[in-house]
Amino acid sequence: MAVEPLEATPSAAPPGSAWPPLAVAAACAVALFALVVGRTAEPVAATVACAFVLAVGVGLSLWLAGRPAARDEAPLAIPAAVSPTSGAIAHSAAVLDALEDPVLVISGDEPDDIAGRRLIYANAAARELFRTSREAGPLVTAVRDPKVLDTVDEALFGGVTGEAAYAAGGAQDRVWKARARPIQGVDGRRLALLTLRDETELRRSERTRADFLANASHELRTPLASLAGFIETLRGHAKDDPAARDRFLGIMQEQAGRMARLIEDLMSLSRIELNEHVPPQGRADLKLTVRDVIDALGPIADEKSVRFDVRTPDAPTIARPADRDQLVQVIQNLLENAVKYAPAGSSVVVEVVGDVSVEAAMAPRRLGAAHMTLLTPDRAVEQRYVALRIADAGPGIAREHLPRLTERFYRVEGQKAVERPGTGLGLAIVKHIVNRHRGGLTVESTPGEGTAFGVYLPTIPENCPP
């Protein structure tokens, strides 16, 4: 902000400017008095004294006139300029807003004053992450993680650069590395620069590798032991028994297929988790996708004498943003489970609706059924959704099992029969795909009456930009 130059204004003479005329007048008065008194005594001496006194008065007046006048008024108030620190932040706001990593500038006064940690600047990425504004405010209103706050205190009052892990929370479970370092404020304030780097993909990759080793070793142990045992038997006393050999080879083929499905599901789940925090970019018509999957699963349903009761609207049901291939995987897993547990001669109801609120998408449909939300998206109030509901007439699931349905390898007791093979990863895959789409997942079930799974995905009107 430009500061207007100060203009000179006329003013009254300062108090010091009155001294020269007063000195001249006093000198003249003394000289006149000496002249009048001295006439009666010594005229010549009186004249000389009068001239001397007059000269001294004139000289004194000239010396006083040359001195700078004493100023008694208050000093001139100069408009205070913006401090260099805040000025630099203001001029760099456009550059900082362009950064993908969140950046915050924090000030602090006293170590014991927790409320004194003030957030004085946040770039665009930080405002989006912490849902805050540019205006200054207490740091604790944006960041509540104790480790991050301790790191900021060390930078403010100890001059030490530190790091801490910060979990942002929410449905996507993002992980950041927070780094706080002291910076010098030109106005003497204690300042700290807090930057955050997204390490979600790295942490998930590490966790996925660890989970893969633990789960794969557990699930592969049984089929590997079976294969090893049958191979040993076939090489031993059963090598000359054709009937036993055919039976054992059939079991070995089944166990090998189980391992293949398990490895395929584990790899699929790993790929989904690695990109779970990155939303898809495409679009998909949920109604058409459901019909394509039903056509592909028709032979399996016919084999079990199960019918599909499909209920879809006439209007398009566009999910956007969406990855159609992943939505096919979601629908296929849910329909396969429904056909697997549906009794022969029953129907699997598949219902698709479009342009519904989150409350309508989450609402239970079966009176008296146990209902649970397995995944709730981070959403805006005005967000609209397209929803899918798949209901079977199978044995149902007891209420206590519902919260654990999307855990890896979790199976409900009493539903592990050989005629219902599976890896225990189907619903975990469904949950992670729906989470990547910023959608929601619900389940409602009544023992003996069947189970219904609901999926709802965000939609954007076709006349709006993506």
Tab-separated table of C-alpha atoms in Angstrom:
chain	number	residue	atom	x	y	z
A	1	MET	CA	0.000	0.000	0.000
A	2	ALA	CA	1.517	3.333	-1.083
A	3	VAL	CA	1.841	5.974	1.614
A	4	GLU	CA	0.984	9.524	0.515
A	5	PRO	CA	3.798	12.077	1.140
A	6	LEU	CA	3.164	14.478	3.945
A	7	GLU	CA	2.547	18.081	2.751
A	8	ALA	CA	4.032	21.101	4.532
A	9	THR	CA	1.382	23.193	6.236
A	10	PRO	CA	1.725	26.753	7.570
A	11	SER	CA	1.940	26.968	11.331
A	12	ALA	CA	2.448	29.552	14.050
A	13	ALA	CA	5.997	30.602	14.950
A	14	PRO	CA	7.541	28.292	17.489
A	15	PRO	CA	8.119	29.590	20.984
A	16	GLY	CA	11.839	30.122	20.372
A	17	SER	CA	11.186	32.702	17.628
A	18	ALA	CA	9.956	35.317	20.194
A	19	TRP	CA	13.402	35.671	21.868
A	20	PRO	CA	15.164	38.099	19.378
A	21	PRO	CA	12.627	40.983	19.594
A	22	LEU	CA	12.422	40.633	23.374
A	23	ALA	CA	16.219	40.803	23.642
A	24	VAL	CA	16.417	43.928	21.464
A	25	ALA	CA	13.690	45.645	23.480
A	26	ALA	CA	15.436	44.840	26.768
A	27	ALA	CA	18.766	46.113	25.492
A	28	CYS	CA	17.181	49.379	24.331
A	29	ALA	CA	15.450	49.836	27.708
A	30	VAL	CA	18.723	49.326	29.622
A	31	ALA	CA	20.594	51.718	27.300
A	32	LEU	CA	17.911	54.417	27.691
A	33	PHE	CA	17.978	54.052	31.476
A	34	ALA	CA	21.748	54.325	31.558
A	35	LEU	CA	21.674	57.411	29.292
A	36	VAL	CA	19.110	59.239	31.435
A	37	VAL	CA	20.865	58.442	34.701
A	38	GLY	CA	24.367	59.019	33.355
A	39	ARG	CA	23.680	62.510	31.998
A	40	THR	CA	23.794	63.945	35.432
A	41	ALA	CA	27.112	62.351	36.253
A	42	GLU	CA	29.322	61.874	33.205
A	43	PRO	CA	27.844	62.493	29.781
A	44	VAL	CA	30.689	60.856	27.790
A	45	ALA	CA	30.822	57.691	29.907
A	46	ALA	CA	27.046	57.330	29.806
A	47	THR	CA	27.012	57.502	26.027
A	48	VAL	CA	29.713	54.832	25.715
A	49	ALA	CA	27.903	52.507	28.215
A	50	CYS	CA	24.631	52.957	26.384
A	51	ALA	CA	26.235	52.003	23.031
A	52	PHE	CA	27.889	48.929	24.629
A	53	VAL	CA	24.649	47.682	26.186
A	54	LEU	CA	22.791	48.179	22.899
A	55	ALA	CA	25.461	46.231	20.966
A	56	VAL	CA	25.296	43.353	23.478
A	57	GLY	CA	21.496	43.227	23.164
A	58	VAL	CA	21.614	43.138	19.388
A	59	GLY	CA	24.267	40.408	19.370
A	60	LEU	CA	22.349	38.335	21.909
A	61	SER	CA	19.217	38.631	19.853
A	62	LEU	CA	21.039	37.566	16.687
A	63	TRP	CA	22.543	34.492	18.488
A	64	LEU	CA	19.164	33.438	19.856
A	65	ALA	CA	17.599	33.837	16.448
A	66	GLY	CA	20.143	31.405	14.952
A	67	ARG	CA	19.418	28.600	17.477
A	68	PRO	CA	16.873	25.852	16.472
A	69	ALA	CA	13.562	26.441	18.101
A	70	ALA	CA	12.550	24.055	20.883
A	71	ARG	CA	9.500	21.987	19.931
A	72	ASP	CA	7.076	21.390	22.753
A	73	GLU	CA	4.352	19.613	20.704
A	74	ALA	CA	4.170	15.831	20.305
A	75	PRO	CA	6.317	14.264	17.565
A	76	LEU	CA	4.712	13.828	14.147
A	77	ALA	CA	2.809	10.527	13.802
A	78	ILE	CA	4.076	8.545	10.816
A	79	PRO	CA	1.639	5.976	9.423
A	80	ALA	CA	2.796	2.516	10.483
A	81	ALA	CA	3.773	0.346	7.532
A	82	VAL	CA	2.890	-3.315	7.226
A	83	SER	CA	5.447	-5.522	8.957
A	84	PRO	CA	7.959	-7.167	6.619
A	85	THR	CA	6.862	-10.658	7.707
A	86	SER	CA	3.175	-10.286	6.945
A	87	GLY	CA	4.004	-8.261	3.856
A	88	ALA	CA	6.148	-11.078	2.501
A	89	ILE	CA	3.380	-13.612	3.181
A	90	ALA	CA	0.833	-11.397	1.455
A	91	HIS	CA	3.025	-10.980	-1.627
A	92	SER	CA	3.781	-14.740	-1.733
A	93	ALA	CA	0.194	-15.934	-1.224
A	94	ALA	CA	-0.286	-16.768	-4.906
A	95	VAL	CA	2.885	-18.860	-4.954
A	96	LEU	CA	2.036	-20.676	-1.718
A	97	ASP	CA	-1.521	-21.369	-2.864
A	98	ALA	CA	-0.132	-23.117	-5.945
A	99	LEU	CA	1.734	-25.673	-3.814
A	100	GLU	CA	0.147	-29.117	-3.487
A	101	ASP	CA	1.474	-29.596	0.061
A	102	PRO	CA	-0.276	-27.805	2.964
A	103	VAL	CA	1.770	-24.917	4.388
A	104	LEU	CA	0.984	-23.005	7.599
A	105	VAL	CA	2.697	-20.124	9.403
A	106	ILE	CA	2.228	-20.104	13.182
A	107	SER	CA	3.121	-17.514	15.817
A	108	GLY	CA	3.549	-17.961	19.565
A	109	ASP	CA	4.016	-15.639	22.533
A	110	GLU	CA	4.523	-17.585	25.745
A	111	PRO	CA	5.289	-21.319	26.179
A	112	ASP	CA	2.621	-21.660	28.874
A	113	ASP	CA	-0.089	-19.936	26.847
A	114	ILE	CA	-1.614	-22.725	24.770
A	115	ALA	CA	-4.174	-20.380	23.223
A	116	GLY	CA	-1.320	-18.083	22.172
A	117	ARG	CA	-0.333	-20.354	19.284
A	118	ARG	CA	-1.934	-18.494	16.428
A	119	LEU	CA	-2.406	-19.655	12.868
A	120	ILE	CA	-1.537	-16.514	10.922
A	121	TYR	CA	-1.458	-18.000	7.407
A	122	ALA	CA	-2.603	-21.163	5.597
A	123	ASN	CA	-2.249	-21.820	1.894
A	124	ALA	CA	-5.033	-23.294	-0.242
A	125	ALA	CA	-4.050	-26.930	0.373
A	126	ALA	CA	-3.943	-26.356	4.148
A	127	ARG	CA	-7.311	-24.596	4.150
A	128	GLU	CA	-8.859	-27.533	2.308
A	129	LEU	CA	-7.276	-30.104	4.631
A	130	PHE	CA	-8.109	-28.360	7.915
A	131	ARG	CA	-11.302	-26.670	6.676
A	132	THR	CA	-10.095	-23.267	7.838
A	133	SER	CA	-9.757	-19.797	6.309
A	134	ARG	CA	-6.987	-17.303	5.717
A	135	GLU	CA	-7.844	-15.294	8.813
A	136	ALA	CA	-5.725	-15.705	11.925
A	137	GLY	CA	-7.064	-17.911	14.661
A	138	PRO	CA	-5.980	-20.344	17.380
A	139	LEU	CA	-3.918	-23.224	16.041
A	140	VAL	CA	-5.898	-25.781	18.052
A	141	THR	CA	-9.017	-25.009	16.027
A	142	ALA	CA	-7.309	-26.547	12.977
A	143	VAL	CA	-4.758	-29.023	14.384
A	144	ARG	CA	-5.558	-31.124	17.445
A	145	ASP	CA	-2.928	-33.846	17.177
A	146	PRO	CA	-0.731	-33.644	20.349
A	147	LYS	CA	2.406	-34.818	18.547
A	148	VAL	CA	2.089	-32.157	15.869
A	149	LEU	CA	1.395	-29.451	18.481
A	150	ASP	CA	4.485	-30.523	20.461
A	151	THR	CA	6.581	-30.318	17.300
A	152	VAL	CA	5.308	-26.779	16.662
A	153	ASP	CA	6.148	-25.768	20.254
A	154	GLU	CA	9.687	-27.077	19.871
A	155	ALA	CA	10.109	-24.999	16.730
A	156	LEU	CA	8.617	-21.854	18.320
A	157	PHE	CA	10.306	-21.883	21.717
A	158	GLY	CA	13.230	-24.274	21.302
A	159	GLY	CA	14.371	-23.348	17.810
A	160	VAL	CA	14.394	-27.052	16.892
A	161	THR	CA	13.180	-28.551	13.619
A	162	GLY	CA	11.038	-31.630	14.196
A	163	GLU	CA	8.754	-34.107	12.443
A	164	ALA	CA	5.635	-36.029	13.438
A	165	ALA	CA	3.077	-38.275	11.760
A	166	TYR	CA	-0.374	-36.780	11.336
A	167	ALA	CA	-3.486	-38.822	10.523
A	168	ALA	CA	-6.148	-36.597	8.980
A	169	GLY	CA	-8.952	-39.036	9.697
A	170	GLY	CA	-12.132	-39.301	7.655
A	171	ALA	CA	-13.227	-42.127	5.451
A	172	GLN	CA	-10.088	-42.034	3.283
A	173	ASP	CA	-7.723	-42.282	6.284
A	174	ARG	CA	-4.942	-40.109	4.873
A	175	VAL	CA	-1.529	-39.971	6.588
A	176	TRP	CA	0.786	-36.935	6.498
A	177	LYS	CA	4.328	-36.226	7.651
A	178	ALA	CA	4.248	-32.905	9.518
A	179	ARG	CA	7.512	-30.935	9.661
A	180	ALA	CA	7.857	-27.791	11.817
A	181	ARG	CA	10.865	-25.505	11.643
A	182	PRO	CA	11.535	-22.094	13.219
A	183	ILE	CA	11.673	-18.998	11.040
A	184	GLN	CA	12.897	-15.549	11.999
A	185	GLY	CA	10.267	-12.852	12.204
A	186	VAL	CA	11.646	-9.388	11.434
A	187	ASP	CA	9.347	-7.835	14.013
A	188	GLY	CA	10.748	-10.029	16.790
A	189	ARG	CA	7.812	-12.472	16.892
A	190	ARG	CA	8.402	-16.196	17.250
A	191	LEU	CA	7.267	-17.895	14.072
A	192	ALA	CA	7.210	-21.496	12.881
A	193	LEU	CA	6.633	-22.943	9.418
A	194	LEU	CA	4.551	-26.130	9.409
A	195	THR	CA	4.529	-28.163	6.189
A	196	LEU	CA	2.774	-31.469	5.556
A	197	ARG	CA	3.620	-34.115	2.994
A	198	ASP	CA	1.108	-36.763	1.963
A	199	GLU	CA	2.504	-40.219	2.741
A	200	THR	CA	-0.770	-42.100	2.445
A	201	GLU	CA	0.305	-44.185	-0.519
A	202	LEU	CA	3.641	-45.075	1.080
A	203	ARG	CA	2.073	-46.096	4.395
A	204	ARG	CA	-0.648	-48.098	2.681
A	205	SER	CA	1.920	-49.855	0.557
A	206	GLU	CA	3.861	-50.872	3.657
A	207	ARG	CA	0.704	-51.989	5.452
A	208	THR	CA	-0.518	-53.893	2.398
A	209	ARG	CA	2.738	-55.832	2.180
A	210	ALA	CA	2.577	-56.702	5.867
A	211	ASP	CA	-1.090	-57.718	5.661
A	212	PHE	CA	-0.456	-59.756	2.555
A	213	LEU	CA	2.258	-61.787	4.243
A	214	ALA	CA	0.175	-62.375	7.374
A	215	ASN	CA	-3.112	-63.191	5.649
A	216	ALA	CA	-1.636	-65.161	2.760
A	217	SER	CA	0.464	-67.323	5.058
A	218	HIS	CA	-2.614	-68.068	7.159
A	219	GLU	CA	-5.006	-68.799	4.303
A	220	LEU	CA	-2.556	-70.723	2.125
A	221	ARG	CA	-1.431	-73.018	4.902
A	222	THR	CA	-4.458	-75.331	4.689
A	223	PRO	CA	-4.528	-75.949	0.912
A	224	LEU	CA	-0.756	-76.327	0.777
A	225	ALA	CA	-0.876	-78.890	3.558
A	226	SER	CA	-3.634	-80.738	1.700
A	227	LEU	CA	-1.680	-80.762	-1.542
A	228	ALA	CA	1.465	-81.964	0.189
A	229	GLY	CA	-0.449	-84.749	1.932
A	230	PHE	CA	-2.181	-85.960	-1.224
A	231	ILE	CA	1.027	-85.892	-3.230
A	232	GLU	CA	2.717	-87.989	-0.585
A	233	THR	CA	-0.227	-90.438	-0.612
A	234	LEU	CA	-0.201	-90.702	-4.405
A	235	ARG	CA	3.499	-91.440	-4.371
A	236	GLY	CA	2.955	-94.074	-1.703
A	237	HIS	CA	0.398	-96.797	-1.284
A	238	ALA	CA	-2.240	-95.112	-3.522
A	239	LYS	CA	-0.090	-94.942	-6.637
A	240	ASP	CA	-1.582	-98.180	-7.938
A	241	ASP	CA	-5.198	-97.371	-6.884
A	242	PRO	CA	-6.973	-95.677	-9.826
A	243	ALA	CA	-10.104	-94.802	-7.831
A	244	ALA	CA	-8.159	-93.198	-4.980
A	245	ARG	CA	-5.920	-91.394	-7.472
A	246	ASP	CA	-8.875	-89.839	-9.292
A	247	ARG	CA	-10.508	-88.769	-6.032
A	248	PHE	CA	-7.304	-87.248	-4.665
A	249	LEU	CA	-6.541	-85.449	-7.925
A	250	GLY	CA	-10.021	-83.891	-7.850
A	251	ILE	CA	-9.437	-82.586	-4.309
A	252	MET	CA	-6.004	-81.307	-5.287
A	253	GLN	CA	-7.487	-79.446	-8.238
A	254	GLU	CA	-10.079	-77.856	-5.952
A	255	GLN	CA	-7.427	-76.771	-3.437
A	256	ALA	CA	-5.229	-75.381	-6.217
A	257	GLY	CA	-8.201	-73.397	-7.517
A	258	ARG	CA	-8.822	-72.056	-4.012
A	259	MET	CA	-5.225	-70.839	-3.800
A	260	ALA	CA	-5.485	-69.235	-7.226
A	261	ARG	CA	-8.658	-67.362	-6.250
A	262	LEU	CA	-7.105	-66.280	-2.972
A	263	ILE	CA	-3.991	-64.897	-4.615
A	264	GLU	CA	-6.082	-63.142	-7.275
A	265	ASP	CA	-8.289	-61.511	-4.627
A	266	LEU	CA	-5.307	-60.480	-2.513
A	267	MET	CA	-3.584	-58.852	-5.477
A	268	SER	CA	-6.817	-57.130	-6.485
A	269	LEU	CA	-7.316	-55.817	-2.950
A	270	SER	CA	-3.724	-54.565	-2.831
A	271	ARG	CA	-4.133	-52.640	-6.075
A	272	ILE	CA	-7.395	-51.089	-4.867
A	273	GLU	CA	-5.921	-50.015	-1.527
A	274	LEU	CA	-2.908	-48.375	-3.138
A	275	ASN	CA	-5.159	-46.003	-5.107
A	276	GLU	CA	-7.999	-45.749	-2.609
A	277	HIS	CA	-7.289	-42.093	-1.763
A	278	VAL	CA	-7.273	-41.107	-5.460
A	279	PRO	CA	-10.839	-40.651	-6.765
A	280	PRO	CA	-11.669	-42.074	-10.220
A	281	GLN	CA	-12.033	-39.820	-13.245
A	282	GLY	CA	-14.683	-41.449	-15.455
A	283	ARG	CA	-18.435	-42.022	-15.339
A	284	ALA	CA	-20.709	-45.062	-15.461
A	285	ASP	CA	-24.414	-45.723	-15.819
A	286	LEU	CA	-25.176	-47.919	-12.815
A	287	LYS	CA	-28.320	-49.360	-14.437
A	288	LEU	CA	-26.502	-50.577	-17.544
A	289	THR	CA	-23.588	-51.905	-15.512
A	290	VAL	CA	-25.936	-53.982	-13.363
A	291	ARG	CA	-27.590	-55.507	-16.435
A	292	ASP	CA	-24.204	-56.451	-17.927
A	293	VAL	CA	-23.174	-58.253	-14.730
A	294	ILE	CA	-26.537	-60.053	-14.483
A	295	ASP	CA	-26.155	-61.311	-18.047
A	296	ALA	CA	-22.694	-62.688	-17.187
A	297	LEU	CA	-23.943	-64.427	-14.008
A	298	GLY	CA	-27.048	-65.875	-15.641
A	299	PRO	CA	-25.638	-69.420	-16.062
A	300	ILE	CA	-24.618	-69.590	-12.380
A	301	ALA	CA	-28.071	-68.438	-11.265
A	302	ASP	CA	-29.766	-70.922	-13.593
A	303	GLU	CA	-27.645	-73.729	-12.185
A	304	LYS	CA	-28.979	-72.937	-8.680
A	305	SER	CA	-32.509	-72.185	-9.911
A	306	VAL	CA	-32.279	-68.601	-8.674
A	307	ARG	CA	-33.988	-65.745	-10.525
A	308	PHE	CA	-33.003	-62.084	-10.747
A	309	ASP	CA	-35.764	-59.554	-10.084
A	310	VAL	CA	-34.344	-56.363	-11.615
A	311	ARG	CA	-35.961	-53.008	-10.880
A	312	THR	CA	-34.406	-49.985	-12.604
A	313	PRO	CA	-35.715	-46.538	-13.582
A	314	ASP	CA	-36.127	-45.376	-17.158
A	315	ALA	CA	-33.813	-42.398	-16.697
A	316	PRO	CA	-30.019	-42.852	-16.686
A	317	THR	CA	-28.412	-43.436	-13.282
A	318	ILE	CA	-24.993	-41.893	-13.781
A	319	ALA	CA	-22.315	-42.353	-11.130
A	320	ARG	CA	-19.654	-39.707	-11.547
A	321	PRO	CA	-16.765	-39.825	-10.926
A	322	ALA	CA	-16.621	-43.593	-11.375
A	323	ASP	CA	-14.409	-46.444	-12.552
A	324	ARG	CA	-16.726	-48.792	-14.460
A	325	ASP	CA	-14.438	-51.822	-14.182
A	326	GLN	CA	-14.324	-51.489	-10.403
A	327	LEU	CA	-18.098	-51.024	-10.213
A	328	VAL	CA	-18.469	-54.257	-12.185
A	329	GLN	CA	-16.342	-55.939	-9.517
A	330	VAL	CA	-18.550	-54.529	-6.730
A	331	ILE	CA	-21.798	-55.660	-8.352
A	332	GLN	CA	-20.385	-59.067	-9.263
A	333	ASN	CA	-19.180	-59.765	-5.711
A	334	LEU	CA	-22.523	-58.778	-4.177
A	335	LEU	CA	-24.562	-60.752	-6.709
A	336	GLU	CA	-22.356	-63.835	-6.363
A	337	ASN	CA	-22.854	-63.735	-2.589
A	338	ALA	CA	-26.609	-63.347	-3.040
A	339	VAL	CA	-26.813	-66.303	-5.450
A	340	LYS	CA	-24.533	-68.369	-3.212
A	341	TYR	CA	-26.773	-68.018	-0.148
A	342	ALA	CA	-30.179	-67.793	-1.850
A	343	PRO	CA	-32.234	-71.002	-1.640
A	344	ALA	CA	-33.234	-72.784	-4.835
A	345	GLY	CA	-36.335	-71.358	-6.459
A	346	SER	CA	-36.015	-67.947	-4.748
A	347	SER	CA	-35.395	-64.519	-6.265
A	348	VAL	CA	-32.559	-62.033	-5.809
A	349	VAL	CA	-34.007	-58.513	-5.926
A	350	VAL	CA	-31.738	-55.984	-7.646
A	351	GLU	CA	-32.957	-52.380	-7.373
A	352	VAL	CA	-31.330	-49.250	-8.808
A	353	VAL	CA	-32.509	-45.703	-8.033
A	354	GLY	CA	-31.104	-42.357	-9.092
A	355	ASP	CA	-30.783	-38.843	-7.678
A	356	VAL	CA	-31.435	-39.534	-3.995
A	357	SER	CA	-30.203	-37.842	-0.831
A	358	VAL	CA	-27.807	-39.562	1.538
A	359	GLU	CA	-30.595	-39.977	4.087
A	360	ALA	CA	-32.759	-41.814	1.555
A	361	ALA	CA	-29.837	-43.971	0.407
A	362	MET	CA	-28.974	-45.005	3.978
A	363	ALA	CA	-32.521	-45.592	5.179
A	364	PRO	CA	-33.485	-49.182	6.144
A	365	ARG	CA	-36.080	-50.930	4.027
A	366	ARG	CA	-37.013	-54.009	6.041
A	367	LEU	CA	-39.151	-53.448	9.092
A	368	GLY	CA	-37.567	-55.015	12.167
A	369	ALA	CA	-34.336	-55.997	10.402
A	370	ALA	CA	-30.908	-55.309	11.900
A	371	HIS	CA	-29.450	-52.372	9.988
A	372	MET	CA	-25.872	-51.094	9.981
A	373	THR	CA	-23.806	-48.613	8.006
A	374	LEU	CA	-20.506	-50.245	7.042
A	375	LEU	CA	-19.088	-47.168	5.294
A	376	THR	CA	-20.116	-43.515	5.495
A	377	PRO	CA	-18.581	-41.048	3.019
A	378	ASP	CA	-17.245	-37.592	3.738
A	379	ARG	CA	-19.921	-35.587	2.016
A	380	ALA	CA	-21.540	-32.225	1.533
A	381	VAL	CA	-25.132	-31.788	2.641
A	382	GLU	CA	-26.363	-31.089	-0.878
A	383	GLN	CA	-24.611	-34.095	-2.504
A	384	ARG	CA	-26.892	-36.416	-4.503
A	385	TYR	CA	-26.369	-40.149	-5.050
A	386	VAL	CA	-27.323	-43.116	-7.214
A	387	ALA	CA	-28.060	-46.220	-5.167
A	388	LEU	CA	-27.979	-50.000	-5.663
A	389	ARG	CA	-29.679	-52.533	-3.391
A	390	ILE	CA	-29.256	-56.306	-3.663
A	391	ALA	CA	-31.464	-58.480	-1.438
A	392	ASP	CA	-31.603	-62.263	-1.125
A	393	ALA	CA	-33.873	-64.666	0.745
A	394	GLY	CA	-31.040	-66.643	2.321
A	395	PRO	CA	-30.334	-67.619	5.940
A	396	GLY	CA	-29.590	-64.045	6.998
A	397	ILE	CA	-26.919	-62.782	9.377
A	398	ALA	CA	-27.204	-62.199	13.113
A	399	ARG	CA	-26.787	-58.644	14.354
A	400	GLU	CA	-23.492	-59.289	16.178
A	401	HIS	CA	-21.777	-60.310	12.932
A	402	LEU	CA	-22.715	-57.235	10.904
A	403	PRO	CA	-19.858	-54.892	11.994
A	404	ARG	CA	-17.204	-57.412	10.936
A	405	LEU	CA	-18.523	-58.334	7.495
A	406	THR	CA	-15.979	-56.217	5.603
A	407	GLU	CA	-12.972	-57.541	7.529
A	408	ARG	CA	-10.539	-59.599	5.520
A	409	PHE	CA	-11.124	-63.349	5.659
A	410	TYR	CA	-14.044	-62.953	8.055
A	411	ARG	CA	-16.735	-65.617	7.677
A	412	VAL	CA	-19.932	-65.974	9.632
A	413	GLU	CA	-20.026	-69.108	11.746
A	414	GLY	CA	-22.303	-71.742	10.248
A	415	GLN	CA	-21.861	-70.388	6.686
A	416	LYS	CA	-18.548	-72.041	5.787
A	417	ALA	CA	-19.975	-75.050	4.024
A	418	VAL	CA	-18.055	-76.621	1.186
A	419	GLU	CA	-20.847	-75.804	-1.263
A	420	ARG	CA	-20.252	-72.101	-0.572
A	421	PRO	CA	-16.563	-71.639	-1.396
A	422	GLY	CA	-14.965	-68.237	-1.083
A	423	THR	CA	-11.841	-66.401	-0.022
A	424	GLY	CA	-13.432	-64.117	2.570
A	425	LEU	CA	-12.183	-61.034	0.695
A	426	GLY	CA	-15.216	-60.172	-1.443
A	427	LEU	CA	-16.861	-57.678	0.919
A	428	ALA	CA	-13.479	-56.163	1.845
A	429	ILE	CA	-12.906	-55.471	-1.861
A	430	VAL	CA	-16.408	-53.997	-2.151
A	431	LYS	CA	-15.806	-51.648	0.782
A	432	HIS	CA	-12.480	-50.339	-0.526
A	433	ILE	CA	-13.829	-49.752	-4.040
A	434	VAL	CA	-16.885	-47.917	-2.712
A	435	ASN	CA	-14.616	-45.866	-0.445
A	436	ARG	CA	-12.471	-44.877	-3.419
A	437	HIS	CA	-15.646	-43.655	-5.115
A	438	ARG	CA	-16.535	-41.597	-2.001
A	439	GLY	CA	-19.692	-43.654	-1.587
A	440	GLY	CA	-21.405	-45.558	1.207
A	441	LEU	CA	-22.190	-49.167	2.078
A	442	THR	CA	-25.036	-50.501	4.237
A	443	VAL	CA	-26.348	-53.904	5.276
A	444	GLU	CA	-29.623	-55.044	6.805
A	445	SER	CA	-30.478	-58.596	7.690
A	446	THR	CA	-32.880	-60.785	9.620
A	447	PRO	CA	-31.910	-64.375	10.477
A	448	GLY	CA	-34.016	-66.721	8.413
A	449	GLU	CA	-35.326	-63.975	6.124
A	450	GLY	CA	-32.300	-62.914	4.071
A	451	THR	CA	-29.784	-60.120	3.737
A	452	ALA	CA	-29.728	-56.885	1.720
A	453	PHE	CA	-26.635	-54.856	0.849
A	454	GLY	CA	-26.911	-51.230	-0.269
A	455	VAL	CA	-24.325	-49.213	-2.194
A	456	TYR	CA	-24.712	-45.517	-2.967
A	457	LEU	CA	-22.335	-43.500	-5.122
A	458	PRO	CA	-22.087	-39.725	-5.687
A	459	THR	CA	-23.517	-38.305	-8.872
A	460	ILE	CA	-23.059	-34.983	-10.633
A	461	PRO	CA	-25.752	-33.617	-12.960
A	462	GLU	CA	-24.826	-33.882	-16.613
A	463	ASN	CA	-25.014	-30.109	-17.069
A	464	CYS	CA	-22.339	-29.568	-14.391
A	465	PRO	CA	-18.597	-29.780	-15.039
A	466	PRO	CA	-16.827	-32.817	-13.486
